[in-house]
Coordinates of C-alpha atoms in Angstrom, one line a residue:
M30 CA 0.1 0.3 0.2
F31 CA 1.2 4.0 -0.8
H32 CA 1.6 5.7 2.3
L33 CA 1.8 9.7 1.9
P34 CA 5.7 9.7 2.2
L35 CA 6.8 9.8 6.4
P36 CA 6.8 12.9 7.5
V37 CA 7.1 12.2 11.6
F38 CA 7.1 15.2 13.8
D39 CA 9.6 16.1 15.3
A40 CA 7.5 17.1 16.4
N41 CA -0.2 32.0 6.6
T42 CA 2.3 34.5 4.9
N43 CA 1.9 37.0 7.9
S44 CA 3.8 38.2 11.7
G45 CA 3.8 35.6 14.2
P46 CA 3.8 36.5 17.8
G47 CA 5.7 39.6 18.8
G48 CA 6.8 40.1 15.5
L49 CA 9.0 37.3 15.0
G50 CA 8.7 39.0 11.0
D51 CA 6.8 37.6 8.2
L52 CA 6.4 33.6 9.0
P53 CA 7.0 31.8 5.3
E54 CA 4.3 28.9 4.4
W55 CA 4.5 26.6 1.6
D56 CA 3.9 26.8 -2.3
L57 CA 3.0 23.3 -2.9
T58 CA 2.3 24.0 -7.3
D59 CA 5.6 22.2 -7.0
L60 CA 3.4 19.2 -7.1
Y61 CA -0.3 20.9 -8.2
Q62 CA -1.2 23.8 -8.8
S63 CA -4.7 22.6 -6.9
E64 CA -7.2 20.2 -6.0
D65 CA -8.9 21.0 -9.8
D66 CA -5.6 20.9 -11.6
P67 CA -6.0 18.8 -14.8
K68 CA -1.8 17.0 -14.0
L69 CA -2.9 15.3 -10.9
A70 CA -6.2 14.2 -13.4
R71 CA -3.8 12.9 -15.6
D72 CA -1.5 11.2 -13.2
L73 CA -4.4 9.7 -11.6
E74 CA -5.5 8.0 -14.5
W75 CA -2.1 7.2 -15.9
L76 CA -1.6 5.2 -12.5
E77 CA -5.1 3.2 -12.3
Q78 CA -3.5 2.4 -16.3
E79 CA 0.0 1.9 -15.2
C80 CA -0.5 -0.5 -12.3
A81 CA -3.1 -2.9 -14.2
A82 CA -0.6 -2.7 -17.1
F83 CA 2.5 -3.4 -15.0
A84 CA 0.3 -6.9 -13.3
A85 CA -0.5 -7.3 -16.5
D86 CA 2.7 -7.5 -18.0
Y87 CA 4.9 -9.7 -14.6
E88 CA 2.6 -10.8 -12.0
S89 CA 3.5 -15.0 -12.1
K90 CA 6.6 -14.0 -14.6
L91 CA 9.2 -12.7 -12.2
A92 CA 10.6 -15.5 -12.1
D93 CA 11.8 -15.4 -15.6
L94 CA 13.4 -12.8 -16.7
D95 CA 16.4 -12.1 -16.5
A96 CA 18.7 -9.1 -15.3
E97 CA 17.7 -6.5 -18.2
G98 CA 14.0 -7.4 -17.8
L99 CA 14.3 -7.3 -14.5
L100 CA 16.4 -4.3 -14.4
T101 CA 13.1 -2.7 -16.6
C102 CA 10.4 -4.2 -13.6
V103 CA 11.8 -2.1 -11.0
H104 CA 12.1 2.0 -13.7
R105 CA 8.4 1.3 -14.1
N106 CA 7.9 0.5 -10.5
E107 CA 10.4 3.3 -10.2
A108 CA 7.6 5.1 -11.7
I109 CA 4.3 4.3 -10.2
S110 CA 6.2 5.1 -6.8
A111 CA 7.2 8.4 -8.4
I112 CA 4.0 9.1 -9.4
A113 CA 1.7 8.3 -5.9
G114 CA 4.3 9.9 -3.6
R115 CA 3.8 13.3 -5.2
I116 CA -0.1 12.8 -4.7
M117 CA 0.4 11.4 -1.4
S118 CA 3.1 14.3 -0.9
F119 CA 0.6 16.9 -2.0
A120 CA -2.8 15.8 -0.3
G121 CA -0.6 15.0 2.3
L122 CA 1.1 18.0 2.8
R123 CA -2.1 20.8 2.4
Y124 CA -4.0 18.4 5.2
Y125 CA -1.2 19.2 7.5
Q126 CA -1.8 22.8 6.8
M127 CA -5.5 22.8 8.1
T128 CA -6.3 19.3 9.6
I129 CA -9.7 20.9 10.9
D130 CA -10.6 21.1 7.4
A131 CA -13.6 18.5 6.1
G132 CA -12.8 19.6 1.8
R133 CA -8.9 18.7 3.0
A134 CA -9.3 15.6 5.4
K135 CA -11.8 14.5 2.0
F136 CA -9.4 14.9 -0.9
L137 CA -6.5 12.8 1.7
S138 CA -8.5 10.3 2.0
D139 CA -10.0 9.9 -1.8
A140 CA -6.3 9.8 -2.8
Q141 CA -5.1 7.5 0.4
E142 CA -8.2 5.3 -1.2
K143 CA -7.9 5.5 -5.0
I144 CA -4.1 4.7 -5.3
T145 CA -4.9 1.9 -2.5
N146 CA -7.0 0.3 -4.9
F147 CA -4.6 1.2 -8.4
T148 CA -2.1 -0.1 -6.2
T149 CA -3.3 -3.4 -5.2
P150 CA -2.2 -5.9 -8.3
L151 CA 1.2 -4.4 -7.1
V152 CA 1.2 -7.2 -3.9
F153 CA 2.3 -9.8 -5.9
F154 CA 5.7 -8.0 -6.7
T155 CA 7.9 -8.5 -3.0
L156 CA 5.8 -11.3 -2.3
E157 CA 7.6 -13.7 -6.4
L158 CA 10.9 -11.4 -5.4
N159 CA 10.6 -13.4 -2.7
R160 CA 10.5 -16.9 -4.6
I161 CA 13.1 -15.9 -6.5
D162 CA 16.0 -18.4 -5.7
D163 CA 18.6 -16.7 -4.2
A164 CA 22.0 -17.8 -6.0
H165 CA 20.0 -17.0 -9.4
L166 CA 19.4 -13.5 -7.9
D167 CA 22.9 -12.2 -6.4
A168 CA 23.7 -13.3 -9.9
M169 CA 21.7 -10.9 -11.2
L170 CA 22.7 -8.4 -9.4
D171 CA 26.1 -10.2 -9.9
A172 CA 26.0 -9.5 -13.5
N173 CA 24.6 -5.9 -14.1
A174 CA 25.9 -3.4 -12.3
D175 CA 22.8 -1.1 -12.6
L176 CA 20.5 -3.8 -11.4
G177 CA 23.3 -4.0 -9.3
R178 CA 22.2 -0.6 -8.0
Y179 CA 19.9 -2.3 -6.2
R180 CA 21.1 -4.7 -4.2
A181 CA 19.9 -3.2 -0.4
V182 CA 16.8 -3.0 -1.7
F183 CA 16.1 -6.6 -2.5
D184 CA 18.1 -6.9 0.5
R185 CA 15.2 -4.9 2.1
I186 CA 13.0 -6.9 0.5
R187 CA 14.4 -10.3 1.1
A188 CA 14.6 -9.8 5.3
M189 CA 10.9 -9.7 4.9
K190 CA 10.9 -13.5 3.3
P191 CA 10.1 -15.2 6.9
F192 CA 7.4 -13.4 7.4
Q193 CA 5.2 -13.1 4.1
L194 CA 2.0 -14.7 4.1
S195 CA -0.5 -15.7 0.8
D196 CA -0.5 -14.0 -1.8
E197 CA -4.7 -12.8 -1.5
M198 CA -4.0 -12.5 2.8
E199 CA -1.1 -9.8 1.4
K200 CA -3.5 -8.4 -1.0
F201 CA -6.0 -7.9 1.8
L202 CA -3.7 -7.1 4.4
H203 CA -3.4 -4.0 2.2
D204 CA -6.6 -2.5 1.5
L205 CA -7.6 -3.7 4.6
G206 CA -4.1 -0.8 5.4
V207 CA -6.6 2.3 4.6
V208 CA -8.5 1.4 7.9
G209 CA -5.9 1.8 9.8
D210 CA -5.0 5.3 8.6
A211 CA -8.1 6.5 10.0
W212 CA -7.6 5.7 13.6
E213 CA -4.2 8.2 12.6
K214 CA -6.6 10.3 10.9
L215 CA -8.7 11.0 14.8
F216 CA -5.6 10.9 16.4
D217 CA -4.4 13.5 14.1
E218 CA -7.7 16.0 13.9
T219 CA -8.9 15.2 17.8
I220 CA -4.7 17.1 18.4
A221 CA -5.7 19.9 16.8
G222 CA -8.8 20.2 18.0
M223 CA -8.9 20.3 21.4
G224 CA -8.8 23.7 23.2
F225 CA -6.5 25.0 25.8
E226 CA -7.2 27.8 28.2
V227 CA -4.7 29.0 29.9
D228 CA -4.9 32.4 32.7
G229 CA -7.8 33.9 30.0
E230 CA -6.5 32.9 26.6
P231 CA -7.5 30.5 24.5
L232 CA -4.9 28.3 23.3
G233 CA -4.4 25.5 20.9
I234 CA -1.9 22.5 22.1
E235 CA 1.4 23.9 20.2
G236 CA 0.8 27.4 22.4
T237 CA 0.0 25.7 25.6
L238 CA 2.7 23.4 25.4
N239 CA 5.0 26.3 24.6
L240 CA 4.0 27.7 28.2
L241 CA 6.2 24.8 29.6
T242 CA 9.1 26.7 28.9
D243 CA 7.6 29.6 30.2
H244 CA 9.8 32.3 32.7
D245 CA 6.7 32.5 35.3
R246 CA 6.8 29.6 37.3
A247 CA 2.7 29.7 37.8
K248 CA 2.2 30.4 34.2
R249 CA 4.4 27.1 33.3
E250 CA 1.9 24.4 36.3
S251 CA -1.3 26.7 34.3
A252 CA -0.5 25.5 31.2
A253 CA 0.7 21.7 33.0
R254 CA -3.0 21.2 34.9
E255 CA -4.2 22.5 31.2
L256 CA -3.0 19.9 29.3
G257 CA -3.5 17.2 31.8
R258 CA -7.4 18.7 31.7
V259 CA -8.1 18.5 28.4
F260 CA -5.3 15.5 27.9
Q261 CA -8.2 13.8 30.3
T262 CA -11.6 14.7 29.0
N263 CA -9.9 13.6 25.4
I264 CA -8.3 10.1 27.2
K265 CA -11.1 7.7 26.5
T266 CA -10.5 8.6 22.5
F267 CA -6.5 8.1 23.0
A268 CA -7.1 5.1 24.9
R269 CA -9.5 3.5 21.9
V270 CA -6.3 4.6 19.3
H271 CA -3.9 3.3 21.0
N272 CA -5.9 0.1 21.7
T273 CA -6.7 -0.7 18.4
Q274 CA -3.6 0.0 16.7
T275 CA -1.9 -2.1 19.3
K276 CA -4.2 -4.4 19.1
E277 CA -4.2 -4.3 14.8
K278 CA -0.4 -4.0 14.5
E279 CA -0.9 -7.6 17.1
V280 CA -2.7 -9.8 15.0
M281 CA -0.6 -8.5 11.8
D282 CA 2.6 -9.5 13.6
R283 CA 0.8 -13.6 15.1
W284 CA 0.0 -13.5 11.3
R285 CA 3.3 -12.7 10.1
G286 CA 5.0 -15.0 12.9
M287 CA 7.0 -12.0 14.2
P288 CA 9.1 -13.1 17.2
T289 CA 8.1 -9.3 18.7
A290 CA 6.8 -6.5 18.8
Q291 CA 9.6 -4.2 17.7
T292 CA 10.7 -6.4 14.7
G293 CA 9.3 -4.8 12.4
R294 CA 10.5 -1.6 12.4
H295 CA 14.4 -3.5 13.3
L296 CA 14.0 -4.6 9.6
S297 CA 12.5 -1.6 8.0
N298 CA 15.5 0.5 10.2
D299 CA 17.8 -2.2 8.8
V300 CA 18.7 -2.4 12.0
E301 CA 20.2 -5.9 14.7
P302 CA 17.9 -5.6 17.3
E303 CA 20.9 -6.3 19.6
V304 CA 22.0 -3.3 18.3
V305 CA 18.7 -1.7 19.5
E306 CA 19.5 -4.0 22.7
A307 CA 22.7 -2.8 23.3
L308 CA 21.8 1.4 22.9
R309 CA 19.2 1.0 24.9
N310 CA 20.8 -1.1 27.6
A311 CA 23.7 1.6 27.7
V312 CA 21.4 5.0 27.5
V313 CA 18.7 3.5 30.4
E314 CA 22.1 2.4 32.9
A315 CA 23.5 6.9 31.9
Y316 CA 20.0 8.2 33.3
P317 CA 22.0 8.9 36.9
R318 CA 25.1 9.8 35.1
L319 CA 23.0 11.8 32.6
S320 CA 19.3 13.1 33.3
H321 CA 19.2 12.7 36.9
R322 CA 22.0 14.4 37.0
Y323 CA 21.6 17.3 36.0
Y324 CA 18.4 17.5 36.8
A325 CA 19.2 18.2 39.9
L326 CA 21.3 20.1 39.5
K327 CA 18.7 22.3 37.7
A328 CA 17.0 21.8 41.1
K329 CA 19.4 23.7 42.4
W330 CA 20.2 26.7 39.5
L331 CA 15.9 27.1 39.9
G332 CA 16.3 27.7 44.1
L333 CA 14.1 24.0 43.7
N334 CA 14.9 20.9 46.4
R335 CA 11.9 19.7 44.3
M336 CA 11.0 19.7 40.7
Q337 CA 7.1 19.3 38.5
V338 CA 6.8 18.3 35.7
W339 CA 6.6 22.0 34.2
D340 CA 10.1 22.3 35.5
R341 CA 11.0 20.1 33.3
N342 CA 11.7 22.3 30.3
A343 CA 12.0 25.8 32.1
P344 CA 14.4 28.5 31.6
L345 CA 17.5 29.0 33.6
P346 CA 16.9 31.8 35.8
M347 CA 20.3 33.2 34.3
D348 CA 18.6 33.3 30.9
A349 CA 16.9 36.6 29.9
P350 CA 13.8 35.8 28.3
K351 CA 14.4 36.5 24.7
T352 CA 12.5 36.3 21.1
V353 CA 14.5 35.2 18.1
G354 CA 13.0 36.7 14.9
W355 CA 12.8 35.2 11.6
D356 CA 15.3 37.0 9.6
E357 CA 18.3 35.8 12.5
A358 CA 17.1 32.7 13.3
R359 CA 17.8 32.3 9.3
A360 CA 21.2 34.0 9.8
I361 CA 22.2 31.5 12.3
V362 CA 21.6 29.0 10.5
T363 CA 22.4 29.7 7.7
E364 CA 26.5 30.8 8.3
A365 CA 26.5 27.8 10.4
Y366 CA 25.6 25.4 8.2
E367 CA 28.5 27.3 5.4
G368 CA 31.2 27.2 8.2
F369 CA 31.1 23.8 8.0
D370 CA 30.5 23.8 4.0
P371 CA 29.6 26.5 1.9
R372 CA 27.3 23.5 -0.3
M373 CA 25.8 22.4 3.0
A374 CA 23.9 26.6 2.9
D375 CA 23.6 26.5 -0.6
L376 CA 21.4 23.1 -0.1
A377 CA 19.7 24.8 2.5
E378 CA 19.6 28.8 0.9
P379 CA 15.7 27.6 -1.2
F380 CA 13.8 26.3 1.1
F381 CA 14.2 30.2 2.8
T382 CA 13.5 31.8 -0.7
K383 CA 10.9 29.3 -2.4
G384 CA 8.4 28.2 -0.3
W385 CA 9.3 25.5 1.2
I386 CA 9.0 25.5 4.8
D387 CA 5.5 26.4 6.7
A388 CA 6.7 28.6 9.2
G389 CA 3.3 30.2 11.3
V390 CA 1.5 28.9 13.9
K391 CA -2.4 29.0 13.0
P392 CA -5.4 27.1 14.6
G393 CA -5.7 23.4 13.0
K394 CA -2.0 23.3 12.0
A395 CA -0.5 20.0 12.6
P396 CA 1.4 20.2 15.7
G397 CA 5.1 19.7 15.8
A398 CA 8.1 19.4 13.1
F399 CA 9.2 18.0 10.4
A400 CA 11.2 18.0 7.2
H401 CA 9.2 15.7 3.9
P402 CA 10.9 14.8 1.4
T403 CA 7.8 14.2 -0.9
V404 CA 9.6 12.6 -4.7
T405 CA 12.7 12.5 -6.0
D406 CA 12.1 14.3 -9.2
V407 CA 10.4 17.5 -6.7
H408 CA 11.7 18.9 -3.8
P409 CA 11.4 18.2 0.3
Y410 CA 9.5 20.2 2.2
V411 CA 9.6 21.7 6.2
M412 CA 7.2 22.0 8.4
L413 CA 7.8 24.2 11.8
N414 CA 5.3 25.5 14.0
Y415 CA 7.6 28.5 15.2
L416 CA 7.4 30.4 18.3
G417 CA 11.0 32.0 18.3
K418 CA 12.3 30.3 21.7
P419 CA 16.1 30.0 21.1
R420 CA 15.1 25.8 21.0
D421 CA 12.4 26.9 17.8
V422 CA 15.6 28.4 16.4
M423 CA 17.1 24.6 16.8
T424 CA 14.8 22.8 15.0
L425 CA 14.5 24.7 12.0
A426 CA 18.6 23.2 11.4
H427 CA 17.1 19.8 12.6
E428 CA 14.6 20.1 9.9
L429 CA 17.0 21.7 7.7
G430 CA 19.4 19.3 8.3
H431 CA 16.7 16.3 6.8
G432 CA 15.4 18.8 4.5
V433 CA 19.3 19.0 2.9
H434 CA 19.7 15.3 3.6
Q435 CA 16.8 14.5 1.6
R436 CA 18.2 16.8 -1.7
L437 CA 21.4 15.0 -1.8
A438 CA 20.1 11.1 -1.8
A439 CA 17.4 11.9 -3.9
G440 CA 19.8 11.8 -6.5
Q441 CA 19.7 7.5 -5.9
G442 CA 16.1 7.7 -6.8
E443 CA 12.5 6.3 -5.9
M444 CA 13.5 3.0 -4.4
L445 CA 17.1 3.7 -3.0
S446 CA 16.6 7.5 -1.4
S447 CA 14.7 6.6 1.1
T448 CA 16.8 6.4 4.9
P449 CA 16.4 3.7 7.4
L450 CA 15.0 6.1 10.4
T451 CA 18.1 5.2 12.5
L452 CA 20.4 6.7 10.0
A453 CA 17.3 9.7 8.6
E454 CA 17.9 11.3 12.2
T455 CA 21.5 12.0 11.5
A456 CA 22.3 15.0 9.5
S457 CA 19.2 16.6 11.6
V458 CA 21.5 16.3 14.9
F459 CA 24.1 16.7 13.2
G460 CA 23.0 20.4 11.4
E461 CA 21.6 20.9 15.3
M462 CA 25.6 20.2 16.2
L463 CA 27.1 22.8 13.7
T464 CA 24.5 25.3 15.5
F465 CA 24.8 24.4 19.1
R466 CA 28.9 24.9 18.0
K467 CA 28.8 28.1 17.0
M468 CA 26.4 29.7 19.3
L469 CA 29.0 28.5 21.5
E470 CA 32.0 29.8 19.8
K471 CA 30.3 33.0 20.1
A472 CA 29.5 33.5 23.8
K473 CA 30.9 36.2 25.2
T474 CA 30.4 35.5 29.3
Q475 CA 31.1 32.4 31.0
Q476 CA 27.1 33.4 32.3
E477 CA 26.5 33.1 28.2
R478 CA 28.6 29.8 27.6
K479 CA 26.8 28.0 30.7
V480 CA 23.5 29.2 29.5
L481 CA 24.2 27.4 25.6
L482 CA 25.7 24.3 27.0
A483 CA 22.8 23.9 29.6
G484 CA 19.9 24.1 26.8
K485 CA 22.5 21.5 24.8
V486 CA 23.0 19.2 27.4
E487 CA 18.7 19.2 27.7
D488 CA 18.3 18.9 24.4
M489 CA 20.2 15.7 24.0
I490 CA 18.6 14.8 26.9
I491 CA 15.1 15.0 25.1
T492 CA 16.5 13.2 22.0
V493 CA 18.0 10.5 23.8
V494 CA 16.7 9.6 27.5
R495 CA 13.4 10.8 26.9
Q496 CA 13.1 9.0 23.7
I497 CA 14.9 5.7 24.8
A498 CA 12.0 6.0 27.8
F499 CA 9.4 6.6 24.5
Y500 CA 10.3 3.3 23.7
D501 CA 10.3 1.6 27.1
F502 CA 6.8 3.1 27.3
E503 CA 5.7 1.2 23.8
C504 CA 7.7 -1.9 24.4
K505 CA 5.5 -2.2 27.6
L506 CA 2.2 -1.3 26.2
H507 CA 2.5 -3.1 23.3
A508 CA 3.1 -6.3 25.2
A509 CA 0.4 -5.8 27.9
R510 CA -1.9 -5.4 25.1
R511 CA -0.8 -8.4 23.8
L512 CA -2.8 -10.0 27.5
G513 CA -6.4 -7.8 26.3
E514 CA -7.7 -4.9 26.6
L515 CA -6.6 -1.7 28.3
T516 CA -8.4 1.1 30.2
P517 CA -6.6 4.4 30.1
D518 CA -5.4 3.9 34.0
D519 CA -3.4 1.1 32.2
I520 CA -2.0 2.6 30.0
N521 CA -1.0 5.6 32.3
D522 CA 0.3 3.3 35.2
I523 CA 2.9 2.3 32.2
W524 CA 3.5 5.7 31.3
M525 CA 4.4 6.7 34.8
S526 CA 6.7 3.5 35.6
V527 CA 8.9 4.4 33.3
Q528 CA 8.9 8.5 33.9
G529 CA 9.9 8.6 37.4
E530 CA 12.7 6.3 36.4
S531 CA 14.2 8.4 33.5
L532 CA 14.5 11.7 34.7
G533 CA 14.9 11.0 38.6
P534 CA 14.4 11.4 41.9
V535 CA 14.6 15.2 42.3
F536 CA 11.2 15.0 40.6
D537 CA 7.3 15.0 41.5
F538 CA 5.0 14.4 39.4
M539 CA 1.4 16.1 39.5
D540 CA -1.9 15.1 38.2
G541 CA -2.8 14.3 35.5
Y542 CA 0.7 13.7 34.2
E543 CA -0.3 10.8 34.0
T544 CA -2.2 11.0 30.6
F545 CA 0.3 13.1 29.1
W546 CA 1.5 9.8 26.5
A547 CA -2.2 10.8 24.6
Y548 CA -0.1 13.3 22.9
I549 CA 2.9 11.9 21.6
P550 CA 2.3 11.3 17.9
H551 CA 4.8 8.9 17.3
F552 CA 3.1 6.3 18.9
V553 CA -0.2 6.8 16.9
H554 CA 1.8 7.1 13.3
S555 CA 4.6 5.2 13.4
P556 CA 5.7 2.7 16.4
F557 CA 9.1 2.3 17.6
Y558 CA 9.9 5.1 15.6
V559 CA 11.4 7.0 18.4
Y560 CA 14.7 4.9 19.3
A561 CA 15.9 6.2 15.7
Y562 CA 16.3 9.8 17.9
A563 CA 18.9 8.5 20.1
F564 CA 20.3 6.2 17.5
G565 CA 20.8 9.8 15.4
D566 CA 21.9 11.3 18.6
G567 CA 24.7 8.8 19.8
L568 CA 26.0 9.0 15.8
V569 CA 26.3 12.6 15.6
N570 CA 28.3 12.6 18.8
A571 CA 30.2 10.0 17.4
L572 CA 31.3 11.3 14.6
Y573 CA 31.4 15.0 15.6
A574 CA 34.4 14.0 17.7
V575 CA 35.9 12.1 14.3
Y576 CA 35.3 15.5 12.9
E577 CA 37.1 17.2 15.7
E578 CA 39.7 15.0 15.8
Q579 CA 40.4 14.6 12.3
P580 CA 38.2 17.4 10.4
E581 CA 40.4 17.2 7.0
G582 CA 38.2 15.2 4.6
F583 CA 36.0 15.0 7.1
Q584 CA 33.4 16.7 4.7
E585 CA 34.1 15.1 1.8
K586 CA 32.8 11.6 3.5
Y587 CA 30.0 13.1 5.3
F588 CA 28.2 14.4 1.9
D589 CA 29.3 11.1 0.8
M590 CA 27.4 9.2 3.1
L591 CA 23.9 11.8 3.0
K592 CA 24.2 11.0 -0.8
A593 CA 24.0 7.5 0.1
G594 CA 20.7 7.9 1.3
G595 CA 19.2 4.3 1.9
S596 CA 22.1 2.2 -1.0
K597 CA 24.3 1.4 1.9
H598 CA 24.1 -0.6 5.7
H599 CA 24.8 1.7 8.4
K600 CA 28.1 -0.7 9.2
E601 CA 29.5 0.2 5.3
L602 CA 28.3 3.6 5.9
L603 CA 30.7 4.1 9.2
A604 CA 33.4 2.5 7.8
P605 CA 35.1 5.1 6.6
F606 CA 34.9 7.5 10.0
G607 CA 35.8 4.5 11.6
L608 CA 32.9 4.0 13.2
D609 CA 30.7 1.0 14.5
A610 CA 26.9 1.5 15.8
S611 CA 27.7 -2.7 16.7
D612 CA 29.8 -2.3 18.7
P613 CA 28.9 -1.8 22.2
A614 CA 31.6 0.8 23.7
F615 CA 30.5 2.7 20.4
W616 CA 27.3 4.6 22.7
D617 CA 29.4 5.0 25.6
K618 CA 31.5 6.7 23.3
G619 CA 28.4 9.4 22.2
L620 CA 26.7 9.4 26.1
G621 CA 30.4 11.1 26.7
M622 CA 29.9 13.3 25.4
I623 CA 26.7 14.8 27.3
E624 CA 28.5 12.8 30.4
S625 CA 31.5 15.7 29.7
M626 CA 29.2 19.0 28.8
I627 CA 27.4 18.3 32.3
D628 CA 30.7 18.2 34.1
E629 CA 31.9 21.0 32.5
L630 CA 28.6 22.6 33.8
E631 CA 29.1 21.4 37.8
A632 CA 32.7 22.7 37.5
M633 CA 31.7 26.2 36.6
E634 CA 29.9 25.8 40.5
G635 CA 32.7 24.9 41.8

């Protein structure tokens, strides 16, 4: 089934709040002019005809193809993916701009249903590929260099071989996928439609979450309690979505014979379970040295004996409230990118000038941030909810990193450009690191350096500790759902079981915080995605250490890695840097960088 190429939320041309300047909005005309664009109608017609022709030409015949014939088949499959991806990107991006608009929601649903129907006859493709004898397929890949380019794709397809069902069952599941998508839409629309009120001011979820970083502790508390109140009001809906999604996954996994709920994600990430387990264990073991230690330090700075959940993201008392206008944010990130390599800044420039970013906060817009790759013959689009916080500058650097990566990988074509999630966070987190280092370099005082260091440590804890806690929550949630229906209280208990462990003994948890699992989109849109953030952060910390130790020639190796997209395994991509993610000590190196920053912050207290 063809889905909208996945934008995972990390998270209008008008002046933003607080005079942020003119915030850009998307120009989607590079995809289609409008819903009524004749080109869109022609593409839908072509897609329907080409899917039928593809099935007529190749079904039950893949095993008889020679290398040249299989290459032609692959190229035709890529062309179908490109048109289907273009249509779904257009429909999806319009929807994310205004998720409460019934017309946009209908257009997306109708497009998804049509493309599902058109592509159902193509289900045979991967099934029949997996019936070709491995030795015969390897011989064809070795004999034809153009076909051999696709080896990584064939390897990932063949990894699913043990979990493949009958052709009829696979077609049934393909058709049924659109029903699962309806639960995702229900989640999105519920989140976007929720109204909050803090100190008499009506807000959406983004504006309310933003208040958790306010300097005024009373305002932070009001926002946290209002979030808990509204989540509780909607908790039955969120529990139903999670129960249904996790049960659907359990049924799929059971029929496929997958040993764990996480197996499918590991396969799609092209990463070994033991590598993820080594990452998870290294992070959990480091909780006392990282989050527990840092938050104890932060409590001291805030003059608190105990921290509440609304203090976790509180600004530091020595950090004066600051709003960063859009032009300044652009200049900061551009300078950081350019300082690493001018090509990075050149690749980022069109996002600002050609309508590739939608930055403003507006009612009904999806929360968070993402970079959407669309298709390889167009370009990515970045979505932000920019409120002018210093952290929003880092989010811009992060999403532009994704955009640069996606632009560089586009040369691989539709089937090879998509990077496994574990590596998809590399360029984004590296972009953040470059921006942070540039800002640190410009710090004029010890206090300014302290604020920057503390901010970076907090971001890393969110990226590593918080995401691994999320991963543990999901593991426990899916395991519990296999034993039966979960009440909202059951899910609340699972959430709280990982929160205290990850945040540390300095925290108290208000009544209502137990519902805060409800708004995390990853759990619904992309189960077990979250460990990719920790993977990416650890990987980038190790990469940056290599860059500092041996800067000569690093840029070329880095660009080669990004250009590779999904054409190589993580071992092959990291080898030129002398790194190996399958070595458990690798993760300690990345975590050690966070630890050293906390060391420096503690030393400043001395």
